[in-house]
Amino acid sequence: MDRNREMHILLVEDNPDHAELTMRALDNGNLLNHVAWVKDGEEALDFLYRRRRYADPASSPRPGLILLDMKLPKLDGHEVLRRIKADESLRSIPVVMLTTSDRQEEIDESYRAGANSFVTKPVRFSDFVERVRTVKLYWVLTNRLPEVLEAHSACASAD
Amino acid sequence: MPRLLPLPLALGVLVGLVLLTVLYLYVWRALRRKAAGAVENARLFEERGRHTQRLLALNEVSRSLTGILDPREIFPTIVRLAADLMEASVVRLWLYDAARGALVVGAAGGTDAEAAAAGTSYTAIAPGQGLVGAIFARREAEFIDDLRLDPRWLNRELTDRFGVTVFAGVPLVLKDEGVGVLAVMSRGPRRFSPGERDLMEAFASQAALAIHNARLFETTERNLSETRALLSVVESITGSHDLGEVMRRISREAARALGADSATFYVIDEAIGRVVPMAGYHIPKALLERAVPLTREAVPAVLSEAFRTREMVFARDVSTDPRFQSAAFQGVPVRSLLASPVHAKGQVFGSLLLYWWDRVRDLSENELALMAALSGEAALALENARLLAETQAQAVALKEKNAELNSFVYTVSHDLKAPLVTIQGMASVLAEDHAAALDEQGRHYVRRIQANTQQMERLLLDLLALSRIGREARAPEAVSLADLVDEILGELAEPLRTRGIKASVGDLGTLTGIRVQLEQVFRNLLSNAVKYIGDGPEPLIEVGMETRDEVAECWVKDTGIGIAPEYHDKVFEIFQRLKEVEAEGTGVGLAIVKKIVEAGGGRVWVESTRGAGTTFRFTWPLGPRR
């Protein structure tokens, strides 16, 4: 599963501290993955559509997994989610909501908008790391990605 | 040659003749007496017949009269009966009007329709004035054979044109009060016999009684109808709590009760400084256009007056009343107008106005009293409706405030989580990656940071839970307490074992509620019991439940350090914790328990004294699903 291991992950997180902690958690574990980090919803879409500062495909490889925070400036997390899922070319990318919220309404809303998974950030850091790793392990190792995506990933990582 | 009769024979003949004569005379006298007797009998018979007739007639009359209670019917009936009885050409019934202090014609009739119909130039006769006035004043009947010769007689037209010259006038008196005069007139020549006079007097007293009864009946009827009206109004206006509806009903009932054509209800709105028409009944178009909020200056004098004096203002005829020459009524043909201020406890709410179009209406004392009573009821109903509206508004505002507060607590707690994640995370990273760079003290500090962030997290979670109660979208279900408590004791197995606490669980039933919340209740109570178990020799925690009527009472009892009575209320407040024990806890636990129990319709309290253990009890309604 080398191809999966070389999968790119897009992290959409506005809080730099949380982003740092998340990426640290993702990095631990010897699973080589490239994590791209964007700070808001608009940047996320720019990345996915390869426009503006992400026009160069080299800077915006097609991600095999998106970790998406709910509260984002400029474009709200749910809105980003809806747009991704509305787009034929992006729909098949699994999106995992990674957020502090644990409100049932927001969980329901996320699934309605097409989220593949919903994960609450725990306060205790050890739990946090544990959880992030579990998420990654599942999606990267256990889960099988769609064919189309794999081809893209392969293409991307081949670059 | 005639021979002389023998003497005895001659004597005999003589005696015979004498006897015959005596017999004849006797018979003659007897016959005469008989005849006289017969004549007398006949006369008496005739007299009795007439008397009987009169009695019968009188009987008939009184029967007729007592059957009629309608005053309007009784006067013409009296006249008609009198005319029949006395075979009178013209009969006039004069009635005394106390308000005007004069006698007026109540009814007129007679066998001579034309004469009877002839008007009289004297429509009102003062007591003492003329013949009729004299009869009334002196309470004595008068029988005049020829009116033309009596200087007191006023109505010359009757005598001159119609030849009505015979007069019998009888006063109608009841219990020393003069009711009127019955004047019976006939064309001459004629005399009213004594029998007829007696008859008239007898009839007059019947008539007076009948009139009295009719009036009494009318008053009673009116009182009854007024009482009914009042009751129906009260029923009607207390039947609704809607302010607008109440005003509408008041307008309608008042108009109906007093026979008004239209009604409006004006309310003083201090906020905008206007007098606003709030409701109306049968308002004609012309007035409807003027039914707009009025500034103080534009308020018609009648209303201002009523507001100012807090008394009813009645204008019998607006068109001629100098007080109410107002532009407000121009083009609007109102004649009589009644304004009644509606006020209670010194506060004037507004005024009810009743209108009579095209006709002048006189209102009796009773009717004004009724209106006053209605206004009083209206004021009370309005006050009630206002209070209710206020209370409801307050309830709504309170509910909103509560929701706001809950929302606030929720948002804040939620938003505090993010930085907390960071602090915890960074502290952990520090401890992990840079442990070598830190000395023991440094590492100690980092550990304290971590421990406190965890405490903060617990607090936030509890606050979030607290703010969620009552807004729970989950449905209540039947929860087996035995299972629930078992589970929680399982969670607390470690501390129970460490401190050697025995747990005793009694017969627990089933409660209907939101599972998560019931869990919270027992979890908080049980963990508290563990926390504050103290150092006693045989620590014990008991859980039990009993039912009484439709209410369950549950308890969690411990042999711990106890709570002093002065804190029994405070413990349920947020952030209150006993200082004696260095216990982990957020101070929100019992507040959560209280909120859940009260939201479920129950009550929670504590029984405890220092050093003697603690029992927390709460009630929970059984019965139909909440």
XYZ file of N, CA and C in Angstrom, chain B residues 113-195:
249
model
N -116.948 58.000 19.157
C -115.555 58.020 18.702
C -115.082 59.410 18.318
N -115.938 60.116 17.657
C -115.552 61.446 17.162
C -115.255 62.391 18.312
N -116.172 62.368 19.277
C -116.001 63.237 20.433
C -114.756 62.824 21.210
N -114.630 61.535 21.284
C -113.495 61.041 22.053
C -112.168 61.442 21.418
N -112.178 61.440 20.100
C -110.945 61.748 19.387
C -110.605 63.223 19.427
N -111.588 64.009 19.760
C -111.346 65.456 19.780
C -110.250 65.773 20.779
N -109.288 66.494 20.347
C -108.166 66.781 21.238
C -108.556 67.773 22.308
N -107.663 67.935 23.217
C -107.896 68.935 24.219
C -106.700 69.874 24.245
N -106.978 71.135 24.405
C -105.873 72.079 24.398
C -105.091 72.015 25.692
N -105.664 71.342 26.642
C -104.958 71.224 27.916
C -104.314 69.848 27.997
N -103.055 69.769 27.650
C -102.380 68.472 27.655
C -101.871 68.102 29.035
N -101.664 69.117 29.837
C -101.192 68.852 31.191
C -101.947 69.747 32.150
N -102.518 69.101 33.167
C -103.298 69.879 34.135
C -102.635 69.794 35.491
N -102.408 70.909 36.068
C -101.773 70.928 37.384
C -102.787 70.564 38.450
N -102.340 69.935 39.522
C -103.282 69.628 40.603
C -103.967 70.900 41.066
N -105.296 70.852 41.115
C -106.037 72.025 41.545
C -106.560 72.831 40.373
N -105.953 72.594 39.207
C -106.363 73.399 38.055
C -107.600 72.781 37.413
N -108.618 73.591 37.200
C -109.816 73.112 36.534
C -110.563 72.066 37.355
N -111.490 71.437 36.687
C -112.329 70.449 37.347
C -111.540 69.203 37.694
N -110.852 68.705 36.704
C -110.060 67.479 36.898
C -108.987 67.692 37.961
N -108.343 68.837 37.911
C -107.302 69.150 38.873
C -107.841 69.215 40.280
N -109.071 69.764 40.361
C -109.696 69.896 41.670
C -110.007 68.521 42.249
N -110.542 67.681 41.391
C -110.885 66.321 41.843
C -109.646 65.622 42.367
N -108.546 65.766 41.620
C -107.289 65.115 42.012
C -106.770 65.660 43.330
N -106.813 66.996 43.430
C -106.246 67.641 44.613
C -107.038 67.287 45.864
N -108.386 67.272 45.704
C -109.213 67.056 46.904
C -109.518 65.600 47.149
N -109.137 64.736 46.154
C -109.394 63.292 46.293
C -110.886 63.032 46.524
N -111.749 63.835 45.834
C -113.183 63.641 45.982
C -113.819 63.588 44.623
N -114.761 62.644 44.478
C -115.447 62.521 43.182
C -116.413 63.686 42.983
N -116.650 63.971 41.733
C -117.627 65.024 41.437
C -118.541 64.561 40.323
N -119.793 64.800 40.497
C -120.761 64.434 39.463
C -121.489 65.696 39.025
N -121.251 66.101 37.817
C -121.828 67.371 37.324
C -122.914 67.068 36.305
N -124.093 67.668 36.533
C -125.192 67.443 35.593
C -125.050 68.287 34.348
N -124.486 69.460 34.494
C -124.351 70.311 33.325
C -123.023 71.065 33.400
N -122.098 70.642 32.590
C -120.762 71.232 32.599
C -120.774 72.708 32.241
N -121.748 73.044 31.414
C -121.753 74.419 30.953
C -121.905 75.389 32.096
N -122.501 74.860 33.188
C -122.748 75.749 34.308
C -121.594 75.744 35.303
N -120.610 74.922 35.049
C -119.504 74.840 36.017
C -118.307 75.640 35.496
N -117.940 76.675 36.236
C -116.872 77.558 35.764
C -115.482 76.869 35.730
N -115.388 75.759 36.441
C -114.065 75.117 36.483
C -113.755 74.344 35.219
N -114.824 74.003 34.498
C -114.646 73.167 33.325
C -113.843 73.904 32.270
N -112.762 73.278 31.831
C -111.841 73.946 30.938
C -112.082 73.611 29.467
N -112.411 72.356 29.207
C -112.466 71.936 27.810
C -113.802 72.296 27.175
N -113.933 73.514 26.776
C -115.208 74.003 26.249
C -115.569 73.362 24.928
N -114.574 72.888 24.233
C -114.854 72.357 22.900
C -115.792 71.168 22.981
N -115.545 70.314 23.960
C -116.393 69.133 24.135
C -117.849 69.519 24.368
N -118.019 70.475 25.242
C -119.380 70.874 25.582
C -120.028 71.603 24.413
N -119.300 72.511 23.826
C -119.909 73.333 22.786
C -120.146 72.563 21.501
N -119.131 71.852 21.039
C -119.278 71.200 19.742
C -120.022 69.884 19.804
N -119.734 69.149 20.876
C -120.292 67.807 20.907
C -121.437 67.631 21.885
N -121.745 68.675 22.585
C -122.876 68.576 23.501
C -122.634 67.619 24.656
N -121.411 67.491 25.015
C -121.118 66.602 26.149
C -121.216 67.447 27.407
N -122.256 67.203 28.159
C -122.480 68.080 29.302
C -122.510 67.373 30.634
N -122.666 66.049 30.574
C -122.762 65.325 31.849
C -121.385 64.782 32.207
N -121.020 64.950 33.451
C -119.653 64.608 33.864
C -119.634 63.834 35.174
N -118.820 62.810 35.178
C -118.548 62.105 36.442
C -117.052 61.936 36.541
N -116.474 62.512 37.576
C -115.015 62.402 37.705
C -114.651 61.760 39.027
N -113.855 60.701 38.953
C -113.507 59.976 40.167
C -111.988 59.933 40.314
N -111.497 60.256 41.495
C -110.028 60.202 41.674
C -109.569 58.743 41.830
N -108.462 58.455 41.297
C -107.843 57.133 41.467
C -106.778 57.277 42.546
N -107.036 56.579 43.653
C -106.115 56.723 44.782
C -105.681 55.349 45.242
N -104.454 55.241 45.585
C -103.972 53.972 46.136
C -103.083 54.270 47.326
N -103.515 53.759 48.446
C -102.723 53.962 49.668
C -102.372 55.435 49.876
N -103.323 56.260 49.785
C -103.136 57.700 50.027
C -102.321 58.416 48.963
N -102.001 57.718 47.924
C -101.262 58.394 46.859
C -102.175 58.590 45.668
N -102.171 59.795 45.149
C -103.016 60.079 44.000
C -102.402 59.510 42.738
N -103.145 58.651 42.050
C -102.644 58.045 40.826
C -103.142 58.829 39.621
N -104.395 59.304 39.701
C -104.943 60.047 38.566
C -106.413 60.337 38.771
N -107.093 60.604 37.638
C -108.523 60.889 37.663
C -109.166 60.194 36.471
N -110.298 59.538 36.756
C -111.063 58.955 35.660
C -112.242 59.860 35.393
N -112.281 60.430 34.176
C -113.360 61.351 33.828
C -114.272 60.688 32.819
N -115.543 60.539 33.223
C -116.531 59.917 32.350
C -117.574 60.966 31.972
N -117.756 61.135 30.681
C -118.665 62.197 30.229
C -119.708 61.666 29.270
N -120.814 62.311 29.311
C -121.906 61.839 28.455
C -122.693 63.001 27.886
N -123.429 62.698 26.835
C -124.297 63.746 26.290
C -125.521 63.836 27.173
N -125.972 65.042 27.422
C -127.159 65.203 28.263
C -128.429 64.985 27.437
N -129.531 65.106 28.053
C -129.651 65.170 29.527
C -129.578 63.773 30.126
N -128.964 63.731 31.218
C -128.790 62.426 31.870
C -128.278 62.670 33.262
N -128.645 61.798 34.104
C -128.061 61.912 35.425
C -127.407 60.592 35.773
N -126.390 60.643 36.519
C -125.775 59.398 36.985
C -126.440 59.015 38.283
N -127.094 57.863 38.256
C -127.823 57.431 39.447
C -126.837 57.089 40.556
N -127.361 57.032 41.780
C -126.496 56.659 42.901
C -125.809 55.311 42.664
N -126.607 54.379 42.098
C -126.015 53.081 41.808
C -124.833 53.218 40.877
